[in-house]
Amino acid sequence: MIYEVKFEHGEANAFAESALELVAQMGVIMQSDKGLFYGKIIRRIDANVEACFDVLKEVSTEDRKEIKSLEVQSLEAKIKVRELVKAQDLDMKVINVAYNFDKTQLFISFTAENRVDFRVLLKELATTFKTRIELRQIGTRDAAQLLGGIGPCGRPLCCANFMYEFPNVSIKMAKNQNLSLKQSKLNGLCGRLMCCLTYEDKFYQEAQKFFPDFGEAVATEEGHGKVVGLNILKNRVKIRFEEYSKEFDLAEIEVNRG
C-alpha cells in the first residue's frame, strides 16, 4: 500500500510504501537510501505512484522522546545557521532547520527575494554540523504553512492545519464574491491571496448565472432601471430606477431562479 506522508521538518510531501494498515495523522518512522525520517500519514494513495520511502513502524513512546530531543537540537541548529547567514550578510531568511531521525541530514528552509550564492555558507555549515546539508528555498506561502499563525478570520491558518496542497487563487474569485478588492483585505499572512477565497467560488459561479451584471438594464414591476448591487446570499439585486423621486430611489428585488 502507498501512502502520502507529511514530514515534520517541512520537506515537501512524499510517498511511502507499507505493508501495515495506516490511518491519517499517524506518526511513522520511514527509511530511504538517505537515512531514517519521521512524519505523519496524510492519506492512502490508490494511484500507481513511485514510493521513495519504506514505512518501518508506527512512532513509539521512545521514538517520541527522541523526536522531542531532535526538535531541541534542531532549534539550537537554527540559531547557529542564522548566525552564519548574518555573518556572511546573505540576503536570505532562515525559516526552519530540522534534523532527520538519525541525524544524517540537516534540512534548512529559507526564503529569498533574489538569487543567493551560498557556496561559502554550505562549506561552513558542513564543517559546523558535520552532516549532510540540504538547503531548500521555499515561497512565502510555504513559510506561512511552516510557521503557522492566526488568519484575519481569527482562526489558525488553514495551510498549517488541514491543507496539504496550495490551491490556485485569483483576484477573479474575489470579484465573483463581491468582496473588496483591496490587497490588504484579500491577502493572508503570507502576503498572497487567501486560500479560503476558493472555498465558495464554485457556488458563486453557479449562482451568478441567474443574476444580471452590474450596470445591466432591467425591467421590473416597479419600472425600468439599472443594477447597482448584488446580494447573492440573500438572492436579491439592488436596482436604481430611471425615473425616481427622493422617496423611491432604490429597490431590492428578489431574483427568480426558476
GROMACS .gro file of N, CA, C and O in nm, residues 6-10 25-30 36-40 57-76 97-103:
model
  172
    6LYS      N    1   0.349   1.354   0.526
    6LYS     CA    2   0.391   1.491   0.554
    6LYS      C    3   0.506   1.486   0.654
    6LYS      O    4   0.493   1.427   0.761
    7PHE      N    5   0.619   1.547   0.619
    7PHE     CA    6   0.735   1.548   0.707
    7PHE      C    7   0.722   1.657   0.812
    7PHE      O    8   0.675   1.767   0.784
    8GLU      N    9   0.765   1.626   0.933
    8GLU     CA   10   0.757   1.723   1.041
    8GLU      C   11   0.855   1.838   1.023
    8GLU      O   12   0.836   1.945   1.078
    9HIS      N   13   0.961   1.816   0.945
    9HIS     CA   14   1.060   1.923   0.927
    9HIS      C   15   1.026   2.015   0.811
    9HIS      O   16   1.103   2.105   0.778
   10GLY      N   17   0.912   1.994   0.746
   10GLY     CA   18   0.869   2.087   0.643
   10GLY      C   19   0.910   2.051   0.502
   10GLY      O   20   0.878   2.124   0.408
   25GLN      N   21  -0.286   1.100   1.007
   25GLN     CA   22  -0.230   1.163   1.126
   25GLN      C   23  -0.147   1.069   1.213
   25GLN      O   24  -0.098   1.108   1.318
   26MET      N   25  -0.132   0.944   1.170
   26MET     CA   26  -0.047   0.850   1.244
   26MET      C   27   0.100   0.886   1.222
   26MET      O   28   0.144   0.906   1.110
   27GLY      N   29   0.176   0.894   1.331
   27GLY     CA   30   0.319   0.919   1.321
   27GLY      C   31   0.393   0.792   1.283
   27GLY      O   32   0.364   0.685   1.336
   28VAL      N   33   0.488   0.803   1.188
   28VAL     CA   34   0.561   0.685   1.141
   28VAL      C   35   0.710   0.715   1.127
   28VAL      O   36   0.750   0.831   1.110
   29ILE      N   37   0.788   0.608   1.137
   29ILE     CA   38   0.932   0.615   1.108
   29ILE      C   39   0.954   0.548   0.973
   29ILE      O   40   0.905   0.437   0.948
   30MET      N   41   1.027   0.617   0.884
   30MET     CA   42   1.048   0.567   0.748
   30MET      C   43   1.196   0.561   0.716
   30MET      O   44   1.278   0.623   0.783
   36LEU      N   45   1.700   0.765   0.801
   36LEU     CA   46   1.570   0.748   0.867
   36LEU      C   47   1.499   0.883   0.881
   36LEU      O   48   1.564   0.985   0.907
   37PHE      N   49   1.368   0.880   0.868
   37PHE     CA   50   1.287   1.001   0.874
   37PHE      C   51   1.162   0.976   0.957
   37PHE      O   52   1.120   0.861   0.973
   38TYR      N   53   1.104   1.082   1.007
   38TYR     CA   54   0.976   1.071   1.078
   38TYR      C   55   0.878   1.169   1.017
   38TYR      O   56   0.915   1.274   0.965
   39GLY      N   57   0.750   1.132   1.022
   39GLY     CA   58   0.647   1.217   0.964
   39GLY      C   59   0.509   1.165   1.001
   39GLY      O   60   0.495   1.078   1.086
   40LYS      N   61   0.407   1.220   0.934
   40LYS     CA   62   0.269   1.180   0.960
   40LYS      C   63   0.201   1.136   0.831
   40LYS      O   64   0.224   1.195   0.725
   57LYS      N   65   0.773   0.148   1.092
   57LYS     CA   66   0.686   0.124   1.208
   57LYS      C   67   0.612   0.251   1.245
   57LYS      O   68   0.645   0.361   1.198
   58GLU      N   69   0.514   0.234   1.332
   58GLU     CA   70   0.446   0.349   1.391
   58GLU      C   71   0.537   0.409   1.498
   58GLU      O   72   0.613   0.336   1.564
   59VAL      N   73   0.531   0.538   1.514
   59VAL     CA   74   0.612   0.605   1.615
   59VAL      C   75   0.575   0.554   1.755
   59VAL      O   76   0.458   0.552   1.793
   60SER      N   77   0.675   0.512   1.830
   60SER     CA   78   0.654   0.460   1.965
   60SER      C   79   0.677   0.569   2.069
   60SER      O   80   0.718   0.681   2.035
   61THR      N   81   0.655   0.536   2.195
   61THR     CA   82   0.678   0.632   2.303
   61THR      C   83   0.825   0.673   2.308
   61THR      O   84   0.858   0.791   2.326
   62GLU      N   85   0.914   0.574   2.291
   62GLU     CA   86   1.058   0.604   2.290
   62GLU      C   87   1.095   0.691   2.171
   62GLU      O   88   1.179   0.781   2.182
   63ASP      N   89   1.032   0.663   2.056
   63ASP     CA   90   1.058   0.744   1.937
   63ASP      C   91   1.017   0.889   1.959
   63ASP      O   92   1.085   0.983   1.916
   64ARG      N   93   0.905   0.908   2.028
   64ARG     CA   94   0.857   1.043   2.054
   64ARG      C   95   0.955   1.120   2.142
   64ARG      O   96   0.975   1.240   2.125
   65LYS      N   97   1.015   1.051   2.236
   65LYS     CA   98   1.116   1.114   2.321
   65LYS      C   99   1.236   1.158   2.236
   65LYS      O  100   1.290   1.267   2.253
   66GLU      N  101   1.275   1.070   2.144
   66GLU     CA  102   1.387   1.101   2.054
   66GLU      C  103   1.352   1.219   1.963
   66GLU      O  104   1.435   1.307   1.938
   67ILE      N  105   1.229   1.221   1.914
   67ILE     CA  106   1.185   1.330   1.827
   67ILE      C  107   1.186   1.462   1.904
   67ILE      O  108   1.227   1.567   1.850
   68LYS      N  109   1.142   1.460   2.029
   68LYS     CA  110   1.145   1.581   2.111
   68LYS      C  111   1.288   1.632   2.127
   68LYS      O  112   1.315   1.753   2.121
   69SER      N  113   1.380   1.538   2.149
   69SER     CA  114   1.521   1.575   2.161
   69SER      C  115   1.574   1.634   2.031
   69SER      O  116   1.648   1.733   2.031
   70LEU      N  117   1.534   1.574   1.919
   70LEU     CA  118   1.575   1.624   1.787
   70LEU      C  119   1.522   1.765   1.763
   70LEU      O  120   1.591   1.848   1.703
   71GLU      N  121   1.401   1.791   1.810
   71GLU     CA  122   1.341   1.924   1.792
   71GLU      C  123   1.420   2.030   1.868
   71GLU      O  124   1.439   2.142   1.820
   72VAL      N  125   1.468   1.994   1.988
   72VAL     CA  126   1.550   2.086   2.066
   72VAL      C  127   1.683   2.111   1.995
   72VAL      O  128   1.728   2.226   1.982
   73GLN      N  129   1.746   2.004   1.946
   73GLN     CA  130   1.872   2.017   1.874
   73GLN      C  131   1.854   2.095   1.744
   73GLN      O  132   1.942   2.172   1.704
   74SER      N  133   1.740   2.076   1.681
   74SER     CA  134   1.711   2.148   1.556
   74SER      C  135   1.697   2.298   1.582
   74SER      O  136   1.742   2.382   1.503
   75LEU      N  137   1.633   2.332   1.694
   75LEU     CA  138   1.618   2.473   1.731
   75LEU      C  139   1.755   2.536   1.758
   75LEU      O  140   1.781   2.650   1.717
   76GLU      N  141   1.843   2.463   1.826
   76GLU     CA  142   1.978   2.513   1.851
   76GLU      C  143   2.053   2.531   1.719
   76GLU      O  144   2.127   2.629   1.701
   97VAL      N  145   1.485   2.485   1.043
   97VAL     CA  146   1.602   2.397   1.042
   97VAL      C  147   1.565   2.271   1.118
   97VAL      O  148   1.513   2.279   1.229
   98ALA      N  149   1.589   2.154   1.058
   98ALA     CA  150   1.548   2.030   1.124
   98ALA      C  151   1.636   1.913   1.083
   98ALA      O  152   1.674   1.901   0.966
   99TYR      N  153   1.668   1.828   1.180
   99TYR     CA  154   1.739   1.703   1.154
   99TYR      C  155   1.639   1.595   1.113
   99TYR      O  156   1.522   1.598   1.156
  100ASN      N  157   1.686   1.500   1.035
  100ASN     CA  158   1.604   1.380   1.015
  100ASN      C  159   1.624   1.288   1.136
  100ASN      O  160   1.697   1.323   1.230
  101PHE      N  161   1.561   1.173   1.137
  101PHE     CA  162   1.553   1.091   1.259
  101PHE      C  163   1.689   1.039   1.307
  101PHE      O  164   1.712   1.027   1.428
  102ASP      N  165   1.778   1.005   1.215
  102ASP     CA  166   1.909   0.954   1.258
  102ASP      C  167   2.021   1.058   1.241
  102ASP      O  168   2.140   1.023   1.247
  103LYS      N  169   1.983   1.184   1.219
  103LYS     CA  170   2.076   1.297   1.210
  103LYS      C  171   2.179   1.282   1.099
  103LYS      O  172   2.289   1.335   1.108
   0.00000   0.00000   0.00000
